Amino acid sequence: MSEGFVSRAFRGRRRNPELEGRLPPGQYATPDFPVLSAGPTPRTPLDRWDFSLMGEVDGARRWSWQEFGALPSETVTRDIHCVTKWSKFDTTWRGVSVDTLLAGVETAADHVVAFCDGGYTTNLPLEDVTDGKAWIAYEYEGEALAPEHGGPARLLVPHLYFWKSAKWVRGLELVSEDRPGFWETLGYHNYGDPFQEQRYQGD
Amino acid sequence: MTKDDADRRLDGNAAGGLLAEVFRVEMTTVETACAGCGARAPVGELLRYGHEMGAILRCATCDTAVIRVARTRDRHWLDLRGARVLRLDGTPL
């Protein structure tokens, strides 16, 4: 595209070429980490926290906080995208890959429902939480995950809008029939791909 | 409930405009009965969370989501599972 005689000053904010292609349509980048909660912040003591796999599995599994912390962990750096239009680049998390939790699990399920303290739920295709795409994160930027951001642990599924990355997660239920969750039953998109701008039902 | 929560949430009066888009009547004075614990309260005294994605109006006694309402482009979505009953006073419009 010819820039003609239009000076740099008239072209608005300078774009960072490294970030081209990383910002989904309709989003803006922010250095902040806004807090959006659908209810009060739960404060489950760690000695009463556990994480469960249940539903259509060959046997339910449960980890205490101590057992969960002993599982192999991964540190990942990803961009995150909230449906309220902010995106945040290069956020670093530590947690347990969902692949690790599902290792050896026999299931015919196609979907999962993440369930949380406070009653929040969100639904995802099983294939969107496997093969290195999702984690149960308990550290953010090297610190224990703060309660307002979902601590002690939240689901992290960075390739979908961030309401899918359920805060205060306590387990995954594997289901063969999809079961829309808290926001998915209130008009939000069932899948939520930010690069397809799937914000609402019908998008 | 923590101080942080109190800083972030609003009371149900903050959802009056969004609810009026659905009901076309003044909603903040409508009395609700919580399906969780039975507590009665006007909409304006429920606790509002979820500000930008929609209004989640919770019972101040037991945290049940009494009313959930969201606007998505040209639609409204309303979930009243948490409300045992709504009492609308006065002459119908």
Short mmCIF file of C-alpha atoms in Angstrom, two decimals:
data_model
loop_
_atom_site.label_atom_id
_atom_site.label_comp_id
_atom_site.label_asym_id
_atom_site.label_seq_id
_atom_site.Cartn_x
_atom_site.Cartn_y
_atom_site.Cartn_z
CA MET A 1 0.00 0.00 0.00
CA SER A 2 1.36 3.40 -0.94
CA GLU A 3 1.78 5.71 2.00
CA GLY A 4 2.00 8.75 -0.30
CA PHE A 5 2.77 11.94 1.54
CA VAL A 6 0.89 11.06 4.72
CA SER A 7 3.34 11.51 7.51
CA ARG A 8 3.87 8.99 10.29
CA ALA A 9 2.09 11.27 12.72
CA PHE A 10 -1.20 10.83 10.86
CA ARG A 11 -1.12 7.08 10.85
CA GLY A 12 -2.07 6.69 14.45
CA ARG A 13 -0.48 4.27 16.85
CA ARG A 14 2.68 2.65 15.58
CA ARG A 15 2.27 -1.08 15.11
CA ASN A 16 4.68 -3.57 16.49
CA PRO A 17 5.46 -6.00 13.68
CA GLU A 18 6.12 -8.79 16.19
CA LEU A 19 2.52 -8.54 17.36
CA GLU A 20 0.95 -8.62 13.89
CA GLY A 21 -1.33 -11.60 13.64
CA ARG A 22 -1.45 -12.10 17.39
CA LEU A 23 -4.33 -9.72 18.09
CA PRO A 24 -7.71 -11.30 17.26
CA PRO A 25 -10.34 -9.19 15.48
CA GLY A 26 -12.11 -6.64 17.68
CA GLN A 27 -9.54 -6.90 20.50
CA TYR A 28 -7.11 -4.37 21.97
CA ALA A 29 -3.87 -5.18 23.76
CA THR A 30 -3.43 -4.16 27.37
CA PRO A 31 -0.61 -4.54 29.89
CA ASP A 32 -3.25 -4.77 32.64
CA PHE A 33 -4.91 -7.91 33.95
CA PRO A 34 -8.56 -6.91 34.49
CA VAL A 35 -10.63 -8.95 36.94
CA LEU A 36 -14.08 -10.16 35.87
CA SER A 37 -15.95 -12.44 38.24
CA ALA A 38 -19.47 -13.83 38.11
CA GLY A 39 -19.60 -14.17 41.88
CA PRO A 40 -17.75 -13.68 45.14
CA THR A 41 -14.17 -14.93 45.39
CA PRO A 42 -14.11 -18.37 47.02
CA ARG A 43 -11.42 -18.96 49.66
CA THR A 44 -11.08 -22.71 49.89
CA PRO A 45 -8.29 -23.66 52.31
CA LEU A 46 -5.64 -25.76 50.59
CA ASP A 47 -6.12 -28.64 53.02
CA ARG A 48 -9.72 -28.85 51.79
CA TRP A 49 -8.91 -28.33 48.09
CA ASP A 50 -8.83 -31.24 45.71
CA PHE A 51 -9.04 -31.78 41.98
CA SER A 52 -11.28 -34.47 40.48
CA LEU A 53 -11.72 -36.21 37.17
CA MET A 54 -15.18 -37.71 36.98
CA GLY A 55 -18.01 -38.60 34.65
CA GLU A 56 -17.41 -41.05 31.85
CA VAL A 57 -14.06 -42.34 32.97
CA ASP A 58 -12.96 -45.85 33.84
CA GLY A 59 -12.57 -44.73 37.43
CA ALA A 60 -12.83 -41.32 39.06
CA ARG A 61 -9.54 -39.76 40.07
CA ARG A 62 -8.84 -37.26 42.79
CA TRP A 63 -5.73 -35.35 43.83
CA SER A 64 -5.23 -33.42 47.04
CA TRP A 65 -3.37 -30.09 46.84
CA GLN A 66 -0.20 -31.83 47.95
CA GLU A 67 -0.61 -34.63 45.41
CA PHE A 68 -1.42 -32.15 42.68
CA GLY A 69 1.72 -30.16 43.41
CA ALA A 70 3.79 -33.34 43.08
CA LEU A 71 2.59 -33.94 39.52
CA PRO A 72 4.92 -32.94 36.67
CA SER A 73 4.40 -29.26 35.89
CA GLU A 74 5.00 -27.14 32.81
CA THR A 75 5.74 -23.45 32.39
CA VAL A 76 4.03 -21.91 29.38
CA THR A 77 3.90 -18.40 27.94
CA ARG A 78 0.76 -17.59 25.98
CA ASP A 79 -1.42 -14.70 24.82
CA ILE A 80 -4.87 -14.52 26.44
CA HIS A 81 -8.03 -12.96 25.03
CA CYS A 82 -11.10 -11.88 27.03
CA VAL A 83 -14.49 -11.61 25.31
CA THR A 84 -14.78 -8.11 26.81
CA LYS A 85 -12.17 -7.21 24.17
CA TRP A 86 -8.89 -6.99 26.04
CA SER A 87 -5.97 -9.20 25.08
CA LYS A 88 -2.78 -9.63 27.04
CA PHE A 89 0.38 -10.90 25.40
CA ASP A 90 3.06 -13.19 26.79
CA THR A 91 1.48 -14.22 30.07
CA THR A 92 3.49 -16.91 31.86
CA TRP A 93 1.85 -19.67 33.85
CA ARG A 94 2.93 -22.82 35.64
CA GLY A 95 0.65 -25.75 36.11
CA VAL A 96 -0.20 -29.32 35.23
CA SER A 97 -1.06 -30.22 31.66
CA VAL A 98 -4.52 -31.74 31.28
CA ASP A 99 -2.73 -34.43 29.25
CA THR A 100 -0.91 -35.43 32.44
CA LEU A 101 -4.21 -35.72 34.33
CA LEU A 102 -5.81 -37.77 31.55
CA ALA A 103 -2.85 -40.11 31.05
CA GLY A 104 -4.11 -43.67 31.18
CA VAL A 105 -7.76 -42.63 31.42
CA GLU A 106 -10.15 -44.65 29.27
CA THR A 107 -13.14 -42.63 28.10
CA ALA A 108 -15.67 -42.49 25.29
CA ALA A 109 -16.49 -38.86 26.13
CA ASP A 110 -16.20 -36.10 23.54
CA HIS A 111 -16.63 -33.12 25.87
CA VAL A 112 -15.58 -31.88 29.27
CA VAL A 113 -17.31 -29.63 31.76
CA ALA A 114 -14.99 -27.74 34.08
CA PHE A 115 -16.57 -27.21 37.50
CA CYS A 116 -15.47 -24.72 40.11
CA ASP A 117 -15.85 -23.43 43.62
CA GLY A 118 -18.75 -20.98 43.56
CA GLY A 119 -20.74 -23.08 41.09
CA TYR A 120 -19.25 -21.78 37.82
CA THR A 121 -19.05 -24.19 34.90
CA THR A 122 -17.79 -24.04 31.33
CA ASN A 123 -17.87 -26.65 28.57
CA LEU A 124 -15.22 -27.56 26.02
CA PRO A 125 -14.59 -30.27 23.44
CA LEU A 126 -12.24 -32.88 24.88
CA GLU A 127 -9.88 -32.31 21.94
CA ASP A 128 -9.49 -28.67 23.01
CA VAL A 129 -8.02 -29.60 26.37
CA THR A 130 -5.68 -32.34 25.12
CA ASP A 131 -2.48 -32.44 23.05
CA GLY A 132 -0.79 -29.59 24.89
CA LYS A 133 -3.65 -27.10 24.70
CA ALA A 134 -4.79 -26.79 28.32
CA TRP A 135 -3.39 -26.69 31.85
CA ILE A 136 -4.55 -26.46 35.44
CA ALA A 137 -2.46 -23.43 36.37
CA TYR A 138 -1.46 -22.55 39.92
CA GLU A 139 1.25 -19.95 39.29
CA TYR A 140 1.14 -16.72 37.32
CA GLU A 141 4.34 -14.83 36.51
CA GLY A 142 6.26 -16.88 39.05
CA GLU A 143 3.90 -16.27 41.96
CA ALA A 144 1.10 -18.33 43.47
CA LEU A 145 -2.04 -17.57 41.48
CA ALA A 146 -3.95 -14.82 43.32
CA PRO A 147 -7.54 -15.56 44.40
CA GLU A 148 -9.00 -12.78 42.24
CA HIS A 149 -7.39 -14.37 39.19
CA GLY A 150 -8.68 -17.83 40.07
CA GLY A 151 -6.24 -19.12 42.67
CA PRO A 152 -5.40 -21.53 44.03
CA ALA A 153 -5.85 -23.01 40.54
CA ARG A 154 -7.64 -22.19 37.31
CA LEU A 155 -8.12 -23.87 33.99
CA LEU A 156 -5.94 -22.32 31.28
CA VAL A 157 -7.12 -22.77 27.69
CA PRO A 158 -5.47 -19.82 26.00
CA HIS A 159 -6.62 -20.50 22.44
CA LEU A 160 -10.27 -19.83 23.44
CA TYR A 161 -11.85 -16.73 24.98
CA PHE A 162 -10.80 -16.48 28.60
CA TRP A 163 -14.21 -17.26 30.15
CA LYS A 164 -13.35 -20.84 29.15
CA SER A 165 -10.29 -20.66 31.41
CA ALA A 166 -12.42 -21.24 34.48
CA LYS A 167 -11.24 -19.67 37.73
CA TRP A 168 -11.26 -21.65 41.00
CA VAL A 169 -11.49 -24.92 39.06
CA ARG A 170 -11.99 -28.08 41.09
CA GLY A 171 -12.33 -30.70 38.42
CA LEU A 172 -13.28 -31.87 34.99
CA GLU A 173 -16.33 -33.98 34.22
CA LEU A 174 -16.04 -35.97 31.01
CA VAL A 175 -19.36 -36.18 29.18
CA SER A 176 -20.52 -37.70 25.92
CA GLU A 177 -23.25 -35.09 25.45
CA ASP A 178 -22.14 -31.47 25.39
CA ARG A 179 -23.51 -29.47 28.33
CA PRO A 180 -23.31 -25.66 27.94
CA GLY A 181 -21.96 -23.86 31.00
CA PHE A 182 -22.56 -20.63 32.92
CA TRP A 183 -22.01 -18.08 30.13
CA GLU A 184 -22.75 -20.49 27.29
CA THR A 185 -26.36 -20.71 28.54
CA LEU A 186 -26.63 -16.91 28.68
CA GLY A 187 -26.01 -16.11 25.03
CA TYR A 188 -22.26 -16.55 24.78
CA HIS A 189 -20.76 -18.74 22.06
CA ASN A 190 -20.52 -22.43 22.76
CA TYR A 191 -16.93 -22.68 21.47
CA GLY A 192 -15.44 -19.18 21.69
CA ASP A 193 -12.56 -18.98 19.21
CA PRO A 194 -11.21 -15.41 19.46
CA PHE A 195 -9.69 -15.50 15.98
CA GLN A 196 -13.12 -16.33 14.54
CA GLU A 197 -14.63 -13.68 16.85
CA GLN A 198 -17.07 -16.23 18.26
CA ARG A 199 -18.33 -14.04 21.11
CA TYR A 200 -22.05 -14.79 21.08
CA GLN A 201 -24.40 -17.53 19.94
CA GLY A 202 -24.89 -17.16 16.21
CA ASP A 203 -21.42 -15.68 15.57
CA MET B 1 -17.08 -12.07 51.01
CA THR B 2 -13.84 -10.12 50.98
CA LYS B 3 -13.00 -6.45 50.77
CA ASP B 4 -11.79 -7.01 47.20
CA ASP B 5 -15.17 -8.40 46.24
CA ALA B 6 -16.90 -5.42 47.81
CA ASP B 7 -14.68 -3.08 45.80
CA ARG B 8 -15.48 -4.80 42.54
CA ARG B 9 -19.18 -5.51 42.72
CA LEU B 10 -22.14 -3.15 42.68
CA ASP B 11 -25.65 -3.42 44.05
CA GLY B 12 -28.59 -4.45 41.93
CA ASN B 13 -29.54 -0.85 41.16
CA ALA B 14 -26.62 -0.90 38.73
CA ALA B 15 -28.53 -3.44 36.62
CA GLY B 16 -31.72 -1.37 36.50
CA GLY B 17 -31.11 -0.10 32.98
CA LEU B 18 -30.29 -3.51 31.54
CA LEU B 19 -33.35 -5.08 33.17
CA ALA B 20 -35.59 -2.25 31.96
CA GLU B 21 -34.56 -3.13 28.41
CA VAL B 22 -36.20 -6.53 28.98
CA PHE B 23 -39.13 -5.79 31.26
CA ARG B 24 -39.98 -2.21 30.25
CA VAL B 25 -40.90 -1.47 33.85
CA GLU B 26 -38.89 -0.18 36.78
CA MET B 27 -37.24 -3.34 38.01
CA THR B 28 -35.05 -2.23 40.91
CA THR B 29 -38.05 -2.12 43.28
CA VAL B 30 -39.45 -5.49 42.18
CA GLU B 31 -39.32 -7.94 45.07
CA THR B 32 -37.58 -11.26 44.46
CA ALA B 33 -37.65 -14.48 46.46
CA CYS B 34 -34.41 -16.43 46.24
CA ALA B 35 -34.83 -20.01 45.00
CA GLY B 36 -31.87 -21.03 47.14
CA CYS B 37 -32.83 -19.77 50.61
CA GLY B 38 -36.15 -18.02 50.18
CA ALA B 39 -34.80 -14.61 51.21
CA ARG B 40 -36.91 -11.75 49.88
CA ALA B 41 -35.27 -8.61 48.55
CA PRO B 42 -35.89 -5.93 45.96
CA VAL B 43 -33.76 -6.30 42.84
CA GLY B 44 -31.86 -3.17 43.82
CA GLU B 45 -30.57 -4.87 46.97
CA LEU B 46 -29.24 -7.97 45.22
CA LEU B 47 -25.47 -8.01 44.60
CA ARG B 48 -24.34 -7.45 41.05
CA TYR B 49 -21.34 -9.29 39.57
CA GLY B 50 -20.09 -10.01 36.06
CA HIS B 51 -20.26 -6.39 35.01
CA GLU B 52 -19.08 -6.42 31.42
CA MET B 53 -20.38 -9.80 30.25
CA GLY B 54 -23.83 -9.32 31.77
CA ALA B 55 -25.47 -8.84 35.14
CA ILE B 56 -25.30 -11.67 37.66
CA LEU B 57 -27.56 -10.60 40.53
CA ARG B 58 -26.90 -12.68 43.62
CA CYS B 59 -28.77 -13.13 46.86
CA ALA B 60 -27.09 -11.17 49.64
CA THR B 61 -27.85 -14.00 52.06
CA CYS B 62 -26.72 -17.16 50.21
CA ASP B 63 -25.01 -16.01 46.96
CA THR B 64 -27.49 -17.84 44.71
CA ALA B 65 -27.65 -16.21 41.25
CA VAL B 66 -31.25 -14.95 41.46
CA ILE B 67 -31.29 -13.18 38.08
CA ARG B 68 -28.83 -13.53 35.20
CA VAL B 69 -29.25 -11.19 32.25
CA ALA B 70 -26.98 -10.46 29.29
CA ARG B 71 -27.22 -8.47 26.10
CA THR B 72 -25.57 -9.99 23.03
CA ARG B 73 -25.73 -7.73 19.99
CA ASP B 74 -29.51 -7.39 19.33
CA ARG B 75 -30.70 -10.03 21.82
CA HIS B 76 -31.27 -10.27 25.54
CA TRP B 77 -30.87 -13.46 27.54
CA LEU B 78 -32.65 -13.84 30.86
CA ASP B 79 -32.27 -16.68 33.36
CA LEU B 80 -34.63 -16.60 36.35
CA ARG B 81 -33.94 -20.08 37.73
CA GLY B 82 -32.70 -18.53 40.93
CA ALA B 83 -35.88 -16.55 41.50
CA ARG B 84 -38.76 -18.39 43.15
CA VAL B 85 -41.06 -15.48 42.39
CA LEU B 86 -40.98 -11.84 41.28
CA ARG B 87 -43.54 -9.45 42.76
CA LEU B 88 -44.36 -6.46 40.56
CA ASP B 89 -46.48 -3.87 42.38
CA GLY B 90 -48.71 -1.20 40.95
CA THR B 91 -50.91 -0.85 37.92
CA PRO B 92 -49.69 -2.79 34.88
CA LEU B 93 -48.52 -0.53 32.06
#
